[in-house]
Amino acid sequence: MLISFSRATALAVVLLPCLATAAPLSLEAALQLAARRSETARAARAGVLSATQAAQAAAQLPDPVLRVGIDNLPATGPDRFHTARESMTMKRIGISQEWLSADKRAARQAAADASVGRERVQAQVAAAETRLQTALAYLDAFYAGETLKLAALTEHHAHEELEASRARLSSAAGSSQEVLAMASARGVSEDDAAEIRQQQNAARVALERWVGLQHDDELMPVGELPVPAEEAYVAGHATVAALQRDVDVARQAAALTASNRKPNWTWELAYGQRTGHSDMVSMGVSIPLPVAPGERQDRDTAAKLALVEKAEADLAEAIRAAGAEYRVLASDAERLQQRIERYGAGVVVPAGQRTAATTAAYRSNQASLAALFEARHAEVQAQRKLLALQRDLARTRIQLAFRPLAAEVAQ
């Protein structure tokens, strides 16, 4: 499918700064790209347009009905099928109009407006989901790149230490066991780096699915994200906002069904022409008679009211679930932050100090090459564990920041 000129122009405007300066892709730029190319959001906007167009006709009266016919046309005898010989034969033309009361038209308009509100929230839900998934894909791609840097560092260390062990063996200062151990360590580090590259490629493909372009350059780090309070999170939660509009739609549908207990009247006016005799005018009104409203109209209303109760129950359950979800995410974020601080001070810093001490000892021939490799490897593994904790914290904060809808939608 060809992209329209306006959408292509908007896409170029977003990409121009990045292309002009060759700057790394930022999270904000990725979100803008995803918002402009999201087909889900476009489908939701089409739903809003459809509901809006339908709402504009909701309160209008039905179209009038043109009635044309011939009354009392002879079917037998010498005058059969003649329209001008029988005095009772009359050519008739008329018009009828079904009349809806002002209250019923207002109820129809209110139901249509509620449907428009629901479609607008669905559009906001689609946009919010696009932003959330784009942010998570961006985060995975960024941290895959950062993990690859550490894996490449381990691979570089293993290569250096293998060359050093070979040099020691050639000078009779080392052993073949040391060389074999370093060779094995390099193979493990190369395989580990290859696995991380595979994960990075999958993460970049997932990001490309949202932003629409392949970006092989380094991604910018994710900055601090505002975390809403629990009340704002619950009120703006996508499920809660959507179910709130479902409650509105159900209530208006019940009110509209209740108004059907009063039937619609139909007015009719007709003009009849008779050959050789006086023309006639007919007027009338048709009034449906609800002979058993308790068995028909009232049951329809009761069915709609039951749907209102169902929607309200679903909304109450969604509010509880959203509140529990917020507390879990907030608790996870707090504990991850504590773990990061504790792990950095208690593991990463000592690991770096151990590497420095082992390097100094190795240079003074007081530590083996295997000990140096082990210290370096332990430091990198500690840094990778710290990076994984930072990634988990960032994912948690992104969910807290991007799951709620805009404030004006939640109202």
mmCIF file of N, CA, C and O in Angstrom, residues 9 109-110 115 129 139 146 159 164 175 186 195 212 224 255 259 266 280 282 298 325 327-328 330 377 393-394 396:
data_model
loop_
_atom_site.group_PDB
_atom_site.id
_atom_site.type_symbol
_atom_site.label_atom_id
_atom_site.label_comp_id
_atom_site.label_asym_id
_atom_site.label_seq_id
_atom_site.Cartn_x
_atom_site.Cartn_y
_atom_site.Cartn_z
ATOM 1 N N THR A 9 5.115 13.113 4.160
ATOM 2 C CA THR A 9 5.717 14.395 4.540
ATOM 3 C C THR A 9 5.927 14.470 6.040
ATOM 4 O O THR A 9 6.986 14.898 6.521
ATOM 5 N N GLN A 109 -30.134 10.752 20.529
ATOM 6 C CA GLN A 109 -28.925 11.564 20.396
ATOM 7 C C GLN A 109 -27.939 11.264 21.522
ATOM 8 O O GLN A 109 -26.731 11.162 21.292
ATOM 9 N N ALA A 110 -28.455 11.099 22.724
ATOM 10 C CA ALA A 110 -27.579 10.789 23.851
ATOM 11 C C ALA A 110 -26.901 9.434 23.668
ATOM 12 O O ALA A 110 -25.708 9.273 23.976
ATOM 13 N N SER A 115 -21.808 6.563 22.127
ATOM 14 C CA SER A 115 -21.035 5.707 21.229
ATOM 15 C C SER A 115 -19.834 6.449 20.664
ATOM 16 O O SER A 115 -18.748 5.874 20.509
ATOM 17 N N GLU A 129 -1.435 2.212 23.543
ATOM 18 C CA GLU A 129 -0.827 0.890 23.386
ATOM 19 C C GLU A 129 0.341 0.938 22.410
ATOM 20 O O GLU A 129 1.365 0.273 22.621
ATOM 21 N N LEU A 139 13.389 0.040 24.508
ATOM 22 C CA LEU A 139 14.162 -0.299 25.707
ATOM 23 C C LEU A 139 14.906 -1.619 25.520
ATOM 24 O O LEU A 139 16.093 -1.732 25.864
ATOM 25 N N GLU A 146 23.696 -2.453 24.965
ATOM 26 C CA GLU A 146 24.578 -2.272 26.112
ATOM 27 C C GLU A 146 25.133 -3.615 26.599
ATOM 28 O O GLU A 146 26.310 -3.712 26.979
ATOM 29 N N HIS A 159 40.521 -12.983 24.312
ATOM 30 C CA HIS A 159 41.504 -13.011 23.223
ATOM 31 C C HIS A 159 42.871 -12.548 23.721
ATOM 32 O O HIS A 159 43.913 -13.169 23.392
ATOM 33 N N ALA A 164 48.382 -14.021 25.550
ATOM 34 C CA ALA A 164 49.371 -13.959 26.623
ATOM 35 C C ALA A 164 49.780 -15.366 27.078
ATOM 36 O O ALA A 164 50.963 -15.629 27.365
ATOM 37 N N SER A 175 52.020 -23.125 30.727
ATOM 38 C CA SER A 175 51.765 -24.535 30.472
ATOM 39 C C SER A 175 50.706 -24.694 29.399
ATOM 40 O O SER A 175 49.938 -23.773 29.113
ATOM 41 N N ARG A 186 37.883 -18.383 25.542
ATOM 42 C CA ARG A 186 37.597 -17.514 24.399
ATOM 43 C C ARG A 186 36.423 -18.056 23.579
ATOM 44 O O ARG A 186 35.571 -17.308 23.113
ATOM 45 N N GLU A 195 25.360 -14.992 20.823
ATOM 46 C CA GLU A 195 23.981 -15.085 21.330
ATOM 47 C C GLU A 195 23.401 -13.701 21.612
ATOM 48 O O GLU A 195 22.235 -13.432 21.302
ATOM 49 N N GLY A 212 9.160 1.677 11.772
ATOM 50 C CA GLY A 212 9.104 1.631 10.325
ATOM 51 C C GLY A 212 10.419 1.814 9.610
ATOM 52 O O GLY A 212 10.436 1.954 8.389
ATOM 53 N N GLU A 224 14.689 9.947 32.636
ATOM 54 C CA GLU A 224 13.720 9.784 33.713
ATOM 55 C C GLU A 224 12.298 9.973 33.184
ATOM 56 O O GLU A 224 12.030 10.886 32.407
ATOM 57 N N ALA A 255 -31.968 3.815 28.548
ATOM 58 C CA ALA A 255 -32.910 4.940 28.521
ATOM 59 C C ALA A 255 -33.658 4.990 27.199
ATOM 60 O O ALA A 255 -34.869 5.281 27.160
ATOM 61 N N SER A 259 -37.770 4.462 26.524
ATOM 62 C CA SER A 259 -38.633 5.435 25.826
ATOM 63 C C SER A 259 -39.526 4.767 24.793
ATOM 64 O O SER A 259 -40.540 5.351 24.372
ATOM 65 N N THR A 266 -47.981 7.951 13.635
ATOM 66 C CA THR A 266 -47.739 8.214 12.215
ATOM 67 C C THR A 266 -48.896 9.031 11.665
ATOM 68 O O THR A 266 -50.067 8.616 11.743
ATOM 69 N N MET A 280 -61.462 14.334 -3.039
ATOM 70 C CA MET A 280 -61.531 14.120 -1.598
ATOM 71 C C MET A 280 -60.157 14.241 -0.953
ATOM 72 O O MET A 280 -59.134 13.965 -1.583
ATOM 73 N N SER A 282 -58.086 13.030 2.554
ATOM 74 C CA SER A 282 -58.134 12.106 3.696
ATOM 75 C C SER A 282 -57.024 12.464 4.672
ATOM 76 O O SER A 282 -55.901 12.805 4.271
ATOM 77 N N ASP A 298 -41.378 -3.716 28.590
ATOM 78 C CA ASP A 298 -40.726 -3.727 29.906
ATOM 79 C C ASP A 298 -39.630 -4.775 29.998
ATOM 80 O O ASP A 298 -38.607 -4.573 30.662
ATOM 81 N N GLU A 325 -2.527 -3.572 40.012
ATOM 82 C CA GLU A 325 -1.429 -3.517 39.038
ATOM 83 C C GLU A 325 -0.484 -2.365 39.351
ATOM 84 O O GLU A 325 0.746 -2.522 39.292
ATOM 85 N N ARG A 327 0.054 -0.941 42.290
ATOM 86 C CA ARG A 327 0.816 -1.203 43.510
ATOM 87 C C ARG A 327 1.934 -2.219 43.280
ATOM 88 O O ARG A 327 3.021 -2.099 43.851
ATOM 89 N N VAL A 328 1.669 -3.206 42.424
ATOM 90 C CA VAL A 328 2.721 -4.177 42.105
ATOM 91 C C VAL A 328 3.864 -3.507 41.357
ATOM 92 O O VAL A 328 5.048 -3.698 41.682
ATOM 93 N N ALA A 330 4.640 -0.264 41.249
ATOM 94 C CA ALA A 330 5.326 0.698 42.100
ATOM 95 C C ALA A 330 6.233 -0.011 43.104
ATOM 96 O O ALA A 330 7.363 0.438 43.368
ATOM 97 N N HIS A 377 36.388 -11.575 34.272
ATOM 98 C CA HIS A 377 35.102 -12.175 33.926
ATOM 99 C C HIS A 377 34.062 -11.908 35.016
ATOM 100 O O HIS A 377 32.906 -11.587 34.723
ATOM 101 N N LEU A 393 14.097 -2.252 35.840
ATOM 102 C CA LEU A 393 13.564 -1.026 36.442
ATOM 103 C C LEU A 393 13.007 -0.097 35.373
ATOM 104 O O LEU A 393 11.924 0.485 35.547
ATOM 105 N N ALA A 394 13.725 0.038 34.269
ATOM 106 C CA ALA A 394 13.250 0.902 33.191
ATOM 107 C C ALA A 394 11.946 0.370 32.593
ATOM 108 O O ALA A 394 11.030 1.147 32.280
ATOM 109 N N THR A 396 9.687 -1.366 34.140
ATOM 110 C CA THR A 396 8.626 -1.117 35.114
ATOM 111 C C THR A 396 8.181 0.339 35.070
ATOM 112 O O THR A 396 6.975 0.639 35.093
#
